[in-house]
Amino acid sequence: MLPFSIKEYKKRLDQTKKSMLEKGIEVLIVTNPANMNYLSGYNSWSFYVDQMLIVIVDEDQPIWIGRKMDANAAKATTWLYHENIIPYPEDHVHSKTKHPSEFAAQILTQIGQSNRRIGLEMDSYYFSVQSYECLKRNLPNAKFSDASLLVNYVRIIKSDQEIEFMKRAAKIVEIGMQTAVNSIQEGVRECDVVADIYRDLIRGTNDFGGDYPAIVPMLPAGENTSTPHITWTDKKYTNNQMVIIEIAGCHQRYHAPLARTVSLGKPSQEAMDVSKIVVEGLNAALELVKPGTTCEELELAWSKVISQHGIVKESRIGYSMGLNYPPDWGEHTASIRRGDLTVLEPNMTFHLIPGLWFDHYGIEISESFRVTETGCEVLTNFPRELIVNENYNLQV
């Protein structure tokens, strides 16, 4: 079931160990499911309970520790030897008296790793204060440090196979976006549109299927377009209403997000003008993408455009993305914003989403792109404009 060669997994592991040594870390406890997947292939909806991948600098393979019920998933989806798959008993799940991190500490002690320098993903959604306190209590001779984004930064430059999966995800999101545009009609319920979108995001193409995206479809409508992260209701769309669509195709856990804005009926002149500003700024940023450019320079190109129209945007306009699990498809590393001096390199991938939100409406038009050897490759092919559904007949 491995989506990548064992050679690629070993290369990722070697890069991770190199970063560990640079930071003085001998043992890395990985709890972020995307990082677990990246290093081992592990892929299961089990991140709602404690689980971890332990990387030891002088061991050939990581150790997977997770729920006993999920051990067979580790055997089915990883490249690890079965003896490196160590499940904790079921009575540790959501227990008031036992904790999986206590079990993990016992394993580390048994294999002689209890007094080493241990890195933890302290800012991970999936690593609790309770887990941290349990590890400290049971490994009193260990020296702990924060390694929250260590693997994330290893992931920031994609392999050719990763890029291929993201291109497949881009084909899937094109289909999902077309479905959304076609389905958003006066009198149709928002939830029914989302059902159509999910159907096609999961169905994918005849050649490859889709996976569940790390974020649900976000479809704010009407005045709710003034805020970007509203999902959907069971209300019916009405004429002369704006709708923002932000979705992502997903294949082998790799994402290609895409956002567009639809107008039911003729949009206001103000909305048309703002959409053109968004596209102009988006294009200006994309034109600067090439190796050696910084994330900050992309944001400055965008800001220069909107400032000419008297508009100021404080939030970032993009972020590194790719492999992930709920609740986010972003990698939490580079952001396209002022002050981020991350230098672009080939096969970095970003979601560039320079939306503008006002008191009563908003416009989002985004692109996912790859940094190439000489410039930029936009992953999706979809009209980069405010979409007026009464005149829209594009066939994907």
Tab-separated table of C-alpha atoms in Angstrom:
chain	number	residue	atom	x	y	z
A	1	MET	CA	0.000	0.000	0.000
A	2	LEU	CA	3.036	2.319	0.069
A	3	PRO	CA	2.544	5.335	-2.225
A	4	PHE	CA	6.311	5.981	-2.348
A	5	SER	CA	9.387	3.799	-2.682
A	6	ILE	CA	11.218	2.660	0.443
A	7	LYS	CA	14.211	4.545	-0.955
A	8	GLU	CA	12.255	7.793	-0.731
A	9	TYR	CA	11.138	7.077	2.837
A	10	LYS	CA	14.742	6.389	3.828
A	11	LYS	CA	15.861	9.652	2.223
A	12	ARG	CA	13.232	11.533	4.235
A	13	LEU	CA	14.371	9.782	7.394
A	14	ASP	CA	18.016	10.659	6.693
A	15	GLN	CA	17.112	14.321	6.150
A	16	THR	CA	15.159	14.306	9.408
A	17	LYS	CA	18.077	12.788	11.325
A	18	LYS	CA	20.421	15.392	9.863
A	19	SER	CA	18.134	18.153	11.125
A	20	MET	CA	17.889	16.431	14.509
A	21	LEU	CA	21.665	16.350	14.875
A	22	GLU	CA	21.917	20.018	13.895
A	23	LYS	CA	19.507	20.826	16.722
A	24	GLY	CA	21.142	18.518	19.257
A	25	ILE	CA	18.245	16.033	19.289
A	26	GLU	CA	18.890	12.306	19.649
A	27	VAL	CA	15.286	11.058	19.856
A	28	LEU	CA	12.350	12.708	18.080
A	29	ILE	CA	8.778	11.956	19.130
A	30	VAL	CA	6.504	12.710	16.164
A	31	THR	CA	2.774	13.117	16.878
A	32	ASN	CA	1.647	15.140	13.855
A	33	PRO	CA	-0.106	12.536	11.637
A	34	ALA	CA	1.171	14.212	8.450
A	35	ASN	CA	4.744	13.900	9.701
A	36	MET	CA	4.092	10.306	10.775
A	37	ASN	CA	2.792	9.592	7.289
A	38	TYR	CA	5.703	11.385	5.639
A	39	LEU	CA	8.334	9.323	7.447
A	40	SER	CA	6.624	5.940	7.673
A	41	GLY	CA	3.605	5.851	5.335
A	42	TYR	CA	1.208	5.400	8.266
A	43	ASN	CA	-2.286	6.361	7.122
A	44	SER	CA	-5.350	5.782	9.276
A	45	TRP	CA	-8.103	7.829	10.919
A	46	SER	CA	-6.627	7.167	14.347
A	47	PHE	CA	-5.254	10.607	15.229
A	48	TYR	CA	-8.110	11.180	17.680
A	49	VAL	CA	-6.211	8.974	20.146
A	50	ASP	CA	-2.578	9.220	21.230
A	51	GLN	CA	-0.097	7.833	18.735
A	52	MET	CA	3.489	8.613	17.847
A	53	LEU	CA	6.425	7.764	15.657
A	54	ILE	CA	9.774	7.713	17.448
A	55	VAL	CA	12.862	8.526	15.368
A	56	ILE	CA	16.200	7.582	16.982
A	57	VAL	CA	19.325	9.002	15.348
A	58	ASP	CA	21.281	5.767	15.521
A	59	GLU	CA	18.488	3.354	14.564
A	60	ASP	CA	17.632	2.382	10.972
A	61	GLN	CA	13.862	2.571	11.371
A	62	PRO	CA	11.427	4.585	13.458
A	63	ILE	CA	9.203	2.953	16.062
A	64	TRP	CA	5.434	3.292	15.778
A	65	ILE	CA	3.486	3.391	19.046
A	66	GLY	CA	-0.281	3.510	18.865
A	67	ARG	CA	-3.514	1.893	19.901
A	68	LYS	CA	-3.599	-1.910	19.744
A	69	MET	CA	-6.662	-1.724	17.501
A	70	ASP	CA	-4.608	0.262	14.953
A	71	ALA	CA	-1.476	-1.891	14.894
A	72	ASN	CA	-2.641	-3.783	11.823
A	73	ALA	CA	-3.117	-0.447	10.041
A	74	ALA	CA	0.542	0.282	10.772
A	75	LYS	CA	1.504	-3.102	9.367
A	76	ALA	CA	-0.620	-2.479	6.267
A	77	THR	CA	0.473	1.068	5.470
A	78	THR	CA	4.087	1.493	6.644
A	79	TRP	CA	7.520	0.245	5.594
A	80	LEU	CA	8.415	-0.577	9.200
A	81	TYR	CA	9.474	-3.997	10.463
A	82	HIS	CA	6.666	-5.557	12.479
A	83	GLU	CA	8.854	-5.579	15.595
A	84	ASN	CA	9.007	-1.775	15.308
A	85	ILE	CA	5.216	-1.585	15.572
A	86	ILE	CA	4.476	-1.536	19.284
A	87	PRO	CA	0.823	-1.119	20.342
A	88	TYR	CA	-0.348	0.027	23.738
A	89	PRO	CA	-3.241	-1.868	25.410
A	90	GLU	CA	-6.825	-0.817	24.776
A	91	ASP	CA	-7.333	0.095	28.431
A	92	HIS	CA	-5.048	3.116	27.858
A	93	VAL	CA	-7.586	4.760	25.530
A	94	HIS	CA	-9.251	7.776	27.193
A	95	SER	CA	-8.392	6.395	30.611
A	96	LYS	CA	-8.241	8.397	33.844
A	97	THR	CA	-5.549	6.152	35.342
A	98	LYS	CA	-3.355	5.121	32.387
A	99	HIS	CA	-1.857	7.149	29.563
A	100	PRO	CA	-0.261	6.112	26.235
A	101	SER	CA	2.692	8.449	26.882
A	102	GLU	CA	3.424	6.497	30.058
A	103	PHE	CA	3.547	3.359	27.925
A	104	ALA	CA	5.830	5.123	25.424
A	105	ALA	CA	8.140	6.211	28.244
A	106	GLN	CA	8.377	2.611	29.414
A	107	ILE	CA	9.370	1.487	25.914
A	108	LEU	CA	12.018	4.214	25.650
A	109	THR	CA	13.400	3.129	29.009
A	110	GLN	CA	13.479	-0.550	28.001
A	111	ILE	CA	15.480	0.196	24.843
A	112	GLY	CA	17.965	2.464	26.581
A	113	GLN	CA	16.697	5.850	25.383
A	114	SER	CA	15.503	7.311	28.671
A	115	ASN	CA	18.411	9.671	29.289
A	116	ARG	CA	18.803	11.190	25.834
A	117	ARG	CA	17.974	14.565	24.313
A	118	ILE	CA	14.364	14.196	23.170
A	119	GLY	CA	12.597	16.512	20.733
A	120	LEU	CA	8.824	16.976	20.976
A	121	GLU	CA	6.288	18.511	18.603
A	122	MET	CA	5.065	20.841	21.321
A	123	ASP	CA	2.939	22.965	18.984
A	124	SER	CA	1.184	20.034	17.343
A	125	TYR	CA	-2.608	19.805	17.489
A	126	TYR	CA	-2.135	16.167	18.454
A	127	PHE	CA	0.203	16.510	21.444
A	128	SER	CA	-1.473	17.411	24.718
A	129	VAL	CA	-0.203	19.003	27.910
A	130	GLN	CA	-1.091	15.744	29.636
A	131	SER	CA	1.171	13.827	27.247
A	132	TYR	CA	4.029	16.241	27.891
A	133	GLU	CA	3.676	16.054	31.650
A	134	CYS	CA	3.459	12.264	31.510
A	135	LEU	CA	6.674	11.996	29.490
A	136	LYS	CA	8.529	14.356	31.842
A	137	ARG	CA	7.340	12.460	34.888
A	138	ASN	CA	8.311	9.060	33.518
A	139	LEU	CA	11.574	10.098	31.842
A	140	PRO	CA	13.183	12.238	34.568
A	141	ASN	CA	16.698	11.877	33.146
A	142	ALA	CA	15.780	12.961	29.619
A	143	LYS	CA	16.358	16.484	28.330
A	144	PHE	CA	13.351	17.725	26.350
A	145	SER	CA	13.309	20.415	23.669
A	146	ASP	CA	10.794	21.857	21.220
A	147	ALA	CA	11.002	20.303	17.745
A	148	SER	CA	7.543	21.346	16.568
A	149	LEU	CA	8.364	22.087	12.912
A	150	LEU	CA	11.462	19.981	12.404
A	151	VAL	CA	9.829	17.462	10.063
A	152	ASN	CA	7.568	20.149	8.562
A	153	TYR	CA	10.620	21.956	7.221
A	154	VAL	CA	12.026	18.716	5.814
A	155	ARG	CA	8.716	18.372	3.958
A	156	ILE	CA	8.778	21.882	2.459
A	157	ILE	CA	10.596	20.797	-0.734
A	158	LYS	CA	8.605	18.111	-2.520
A	159	SER	CA	9.865	15.130	-4.473
A	160	ASP	CA	8.748	14.601	-8.062
A	161	GLN	CA	6.314	11.906	-6.915
A	162	GLU	CA	4.795	14.267	-4.356
A	163	ILE	CA	4.359	16.875	-7.089
A	164	GLU	CA	2.630	14.282	-9.257
A	165	PHE	CA	0.154	13.536	-6.454
A	166	MET	CA	-0.532	17.257	-6.043
A	167	LYS	CA	-1.140	17.605	-9.773
A	168	ARG	CA	-3.674	14.798	-9.524
A	169	ALA	CA	-5.295	16.612	-6.611
A	170	ALA	CA	-5.422	19.712	-8.821
A	171	LYS	CA	-7.347	17.818	-11.500
A	172	ILE	CA	-9.776	16.669	-8.836
A	173	VAL	CA	-10.345	20.154	-7.436
A	174	GLU	CA	-11.046	21.497	-10.931
A	175	ILE	CA	-13.888	18.984	-11.171
A	176	GLY	CA	-15.124	19.863	-7.684
A	177	MET	CA	-15.038	23.593	-8.429
A	178	GLN	CA	-16.954	23.130	-11.673
A	179	THR	CA	-19.533	21.104	-9.785
A	180	ALA	CA	-19.832	23.864	-7.183
A	181	VAL	CA	-20.309	26.546	-9.824
A	182	ASN	CA	-22.931	24.489	-11.663
A	183	SER	CA	-24.791	23.575	-8.466
A	184	ILE	CA	-25.035	27.056	-6.936
A	185	GLN	CA	-28.397	28.231	-8.212
A	186	GLU	CA	-31.281	30.234	-6.846
A	187	GLY	CA	-33.477	28.012	-4.643
A	188	VAL	CA	-30.827	25.323	-4.096
A	189	ARG	CA	-29.800	24.563	-0.505
A	190	GLU	CA	-26.203	25.225	0.503
A	191	CYS	CA	-25.901	21.731	2.012
A	192	ASP	CA	-26.985	20.130	-1.264
A	193	VAL	CA	-24.218	21.949	-3.113
A	194	VAL	CA	-21.672	20.692	-0.585
A	195	ALA	CA	-22.984	17.143	-1.036
A	196	ASP	CA	-22.367	17.462	-4.782
A	197	ILE	CA	-18.878	18.833	-4.174
A	198	TYR	CA	-17.934	16.018	-1.793
A	199	ARG	CA	-19.202	13.405	-4.228
A	200	ASP	CA	-16.874	14.612	-6.968
A	201	LEU	CA	-13.890	15.351	-4.729
A	202	ILE	CA	-13.968	11.760	-3.494
A	203	ARG	CA	-14.843	10.210	-6.856
A	204	GLY	CA	-11.928	11.917	-8.573
A	205	THR	CA	-11.254	10.891	-12.161
A	206	ASN	CA	-11.422	7.607	-14.047
A	207	ASP	CA	-7.663	7.274	-13.586
A	208	PHE	CA	-7.333	8.145	-9.887
A	209	GLY	CA	-9.665	8.680	-6.973
A	210	GLY	CA	-9.840	11.390	-4.360
A	211	ASP	CA	-9.317	11.371	-0.616
A	212	TYR	CA	-10.973	13.366	2.165
A	213	PRO	CA	-9.495	16.896	2.284
A	214	ALA	CA	-7.984	18.159	5.530
A	215	ILE	CA	-10.484	21.053	5.571
A	216	VAL	CA	-14.190	20.826	4.786
A	217	PRO	CA	-15.623	22.937	1.942
A	218	MET	CA	-16.035	26.553	2.992
A	219	LEU	CA	-18.961	28.240	1.251
A	220	PRO	CA	-19.954	31.521	2.927
A	221	ALA	CA	-22.866	33.166	1.132
A	222	GLY	CA	-24.342	36.670	1.117
A	223	GLU	CA	-23.056	38.850	3.931
A	224	ASN	CA	-21.201	35.819	5.311
A	225	THR	CA	-18.678	36.266	2.497
A	226	SER	CA	-17.256	39.024	4.722
A	227	THR	CA	-15.613	36.256	6.770
A	228	PRO	CA	-13.539	33.521	5.112
A	229	HIS	CA	-14.071	30.433	7.261
A	230	ILE	CA	-17.852	29.958	7.342
A	231	THR	CA	-18.856	26.494	6.118
A	232	TRP	CA	-22.485	25.989	5.015
A	233	THR	CA	-26.091	25.932	6.218
A	234	ASP	CA	-29.328	24.427	4.935
A	235	LYS	CA	-30.540	27.789	3.617
A	236	LYS	CA	-31.430	28.253	-0.031
A	237	TYR	CA	-29.475	30.545	-2.293
A	238	THR	CA	-31.206	33.678	-3.503
A	239	ASN	CA	-30.709	35.802	-6.583
A	240	ASN	CA	-28.095	38.589	-6.504
A	241	GLN	CA	-26.157	36.727	-3.814
A	242	MET	CA	-22.381	36.291	-3.666
A	243	VAL	CA	-20.900	32.898	-2.741
A	244	ILE	CA	-17.265	32.094	-1.949
A	245	ILE	CA	-16.034	28.555	-2.643
A	246	GLU	CA	-12.826	27.329	-1.028
A	247	ILE	CA	-12.144	23.638	-1.500
A	248	ALA	CA	-9.231	21.294	-2.175
A	249	GLY	CA	-8.649	18.179	-4.161
A	250	CYS	CA	-6.792	15.503	-2.225
A	251	HIS	CA	-4.908	12.454	-3.473
A	252	GLN	CA	-2.745	10.199	-1.282
A	253	ARG	CA	-3.170	12.914	1.414
A	254	TYR	CA	-1.648	15.596	-0.876
A	255	HIS	CA	-3.734	18.702	-1.494
A	256	ALA	CA	-4.366	21.305	-4.165
A	257	PRO	CA	-6.631	24.059	-2.765
A	258	LEU	CA	-8.612	26.429	-4.964
A	259	ALA	CA	-10.924	29.358	-4.191
A	260	ARG	CA	-13.321	31.220	-6.443
A	261	THR	CA	-16.215	33.626	-5.926
A	262	VAL	CA	-19.576	33.210	-7.677
A	263	SER	CA	-22.252	35.835	-8.206
A	264	LEU	CA	-25.847	34.659	-8.562
A	265	GLY	CA	-27.048	37.109	-11.148
A	266	LYS	CA	-25.383	40.364	-12.057
A	267	PRO	CA	-22.844	41.465	-9.406
A	268	SER	CA	-22.540	45.025	-8.197
A	269	GLN	CA	-20.032	47.270	-9.896
A	270	GLU	CA	-18.102	47.447	-6.617
A	271	ALA	CA	-17.769	43.664	-6.469
A	272	MET	CA	-16.637	43.570	-10.084
A	273	ASP	CA	-14.022	46.241	-9.424
A	274	VAL	CA	-12.704	44.516	-6.291
A	275	SER	CA	-12.487	41.166	-8.071
A	276	LYS	CA	-10.332	42.744	-10.774
A	277	ILE	CA	-8.041	44.187	-8.093
A	278	VAL	CA	-7.715	40.757	-6.477
A	279	VAL	CA	-6.824	39.147	-9.804
A	280	GLU	CA	-4.362	41.926	-10.648
A	281	GLY	CA	-2.619	41.505	-7.290
A	282	LEU	CA	-2.672	37.715	-7.568
A	283	ASN	CA	-1.081	37.896	-11.013
A	284	ALA	CA	1.562	40.344	-9.799
A	285	ALA	CA	2.582	37.931	-7.036
A	286	LEU	CA	2.632	34.912	-9.358
A	287	GLU	CA	4.802	36.754	-11.873
A	288	LEU	CA	7.516	37.149	-9.217
A	289	VAL	CA	7.636	33.471	-8.277
A	290	LYS	CA	11.030	31.947	-9.012
A	291	PRO	CA	13.924	30.435	-7.067
A	292	GLY	CA	15.705	33.075	-5.002
A	293	THR	CA	12.634	35.256	-4.430
A	294	THR	CA	11.434	35.560	-0.836
A	295	CYS	CA	7.911	35.066	0.455
A	296	GLU	CA	7.926	38.685	1.587
A	297	GLU	CA	8.609	39.903	-1.954
A	298	LEU	CA	5.473	38.137	-3.211
A	299	GLU	CA	3.388	39.852	-0.546
A	300	LEU	CA	4.918	43.233	-1.385
A	301	ALA	CA	3.936	42.804	-5.042
A	302	TRP	CA	0.363	42.141	-3.954
A	303	SER	CA	0.317	45.038	-1.506
A	304	LYS	CA	1.651	47.436	-4.119
A	305	VAL	CA	-1.330	46.665	-6.346
A	306	ILE	CA	-4.054	46.974	-3.712
A	307	SER	CA	-2.511	50.077	-2.131
A	308	GLN	CA	-2.987	51.889	-5.428
A	309	HIS	CA	-6.710	51.424	-4.844
A	310	GLY	CA	-6.617	52.517	-1.212
A	311	ILE	CA	-6.891	48.980	0.182
A	312	VAL	CA	-4.845	47.541	3.050
A	313	LYS	CA	-4.743	43.833	3.975
A	314	GLU	CA	-3.070	42.811	7.235
A	315	SER	CA	-3.297	39.023	6.988
A	316	ARG	CA	-0.944	36.797	5.022
A	317	ILE	CA	-1.823	35.946	1.428
A	318	GLY	CA	-0.536	32.389	1.252
A	319	TYR	CA	1.307	29.515	2.866
A	320	SER	CA	3.253	26.357	2.130
A	321	MET	CA	0.995	23.330	1.777
A	322	GLY	CA	0.814	19.747	0.575
A	323	LEU	CA	0.540	16.586	2.695
A	324	ASN	CA	-1.806	16.858	5.662
A	325	TYR	CA	-4.685	15.657	7.810
A	326	PRO	CA	-7.518	17.567	9.514
A	327	PRO	CA	-7.782	20.302	10.573
A	328	ASP	CA	-5.449	22.003	8.070
A	329	TRP	CA	-3.806	21.443	4.693
A	330	GLY	CA	-1.125	24.075	5.420
A	331	GLU	CA	2.363	22.999	6.523
A	332	HIS	CA	2.798	25.754	9.180
A	333	THR	CA	6.205	26.742	7.789
A	334	ALA	CA	6.592	29.489	5.180
A	335	SER	CA	3.909	32.178	4.863
A	336	ILE	CA	3.561	34.721	2.092
A	337	ARG	CA	3.606	37.831	4.254
A	338	ARG	CA	5.837	40.685	5.290
A	339	GLY	CA	8.739	39.632	7.444
A	340	ASP	CA	8.903	36.070	6.074
A	341	LEU	CA	12.271	35.878	4.362
A	342	THR	CA	11.942	32.245	3.323
A	343	VAL	CA	13.740	31.907	-0.009
A	344	LEU	CA	11.790	30.055	-2.685
A	345	GLU	CA	13.352	26.851	-3.999
A	346	PRO	CA	12.267	24.458	-6.773
A	347	ASN	CA	9.435	22.109	-5.780
A	348	MET	CA	8.176	24.252	-2.928
A	349	THR	CA	4.381	24.431	-3.156
A	350	PHE	CA	2.052	27.150	-1.909
A	351	HIS	CA	-1.585	28.143	-1.742
A	352	LEU	CA	-1.738	31.804	-2.791
A	353	ILE	CA	-5.069	33.118	-1.505
A	354	PRO	CA	-5.195	36.940	-1.501
A	355	GLY	CA	-8.817	37.413	-0.441
A	356	LEU	CA	-10.332	40.761	0.492
A	357	TRP	CA	-13.065	40.935	3.103
A	358	PHE	CA	-15.127	43.988	3.950
A	359	ASP	CA	-18.035	44.667	6.320
A	360	HIS	CA	-20.760	43.126	4.144
A	361	TYR	CA	-19.031	41.024	1.485
A	362	GLY	CA	-15.751	39.512	0.384
A	363	ILE	CA	-13.916	38.209	-2.677
A	364	GLU	CA	-11.608	35.178	-2.772
A	365	ILE	CA	-9.714	34.014	-5.844
A	366	SER	CA	-6.767	31.712	-5.205
A	367	GLU	CA	-4.221	29.465	-6.911
A	368	SER	CA	-2.008	26.601	-5.813
A	369	PHE	CA	1.437	26.766	-7.371
A	370	ARG	CA	4.776	25.016	-7.550
A	371	VAL	CA	8.110	26.805	-7.711
A	372	THR	CA	9.934	25.508	-10.807
A	373	GLU	CA	13.614	25.727	-11.752
A	374	THR	CA	12.939	29.011	-13.524
A	375	GLY	CA	9.602	30.345	-12.315
A	376	CYS	CA	6.099	29.233	-11.390
A	377	GLU	CA	3.697	26.452	-12.336
A	378	VAL	CA	0.066	27.020	-11.390
A	379	LEU	CA	-1.352	23.586	-10.600
A	380	THR	CA	-4.974	24.187	-11.570
A	381	ASN	CA	-6.605	25.468	-14.731
A	382	PHE	CA	-9.757	27.389	-13.894
A	383	PRO	CA	-10.936	30.879	-14.976
A	384	ARG	CA	-9.288	33.443	-12.730
A	385	GLU	CA	-12.200	35.835	-12.356
A	386	LEU	CA	-15.414	36.606	-10.538
A	387	ILE	CA	-17.791	33.989	-11.906
A	388	VAL	CA	-21.279	35.095	-12.915
A	389	ASN	CA	-23.186	31.838	-13.000
A	390	GLU	CA	-25.889	32.885	-15.470
A	391	ASN	CA	-23.269	33.145	-18.243
A	392	TYR	CA	-20.957	30.343	-17.193
A	393	ASN	CA	-20.611	27.289	-19.409
A	394	LEU	CA	-16.992	26.163	-19.019
A	395	GLN	CA	-16.487	22.443	-19.482
A	396	VAL	CA	-13.667	20.870	-17.449
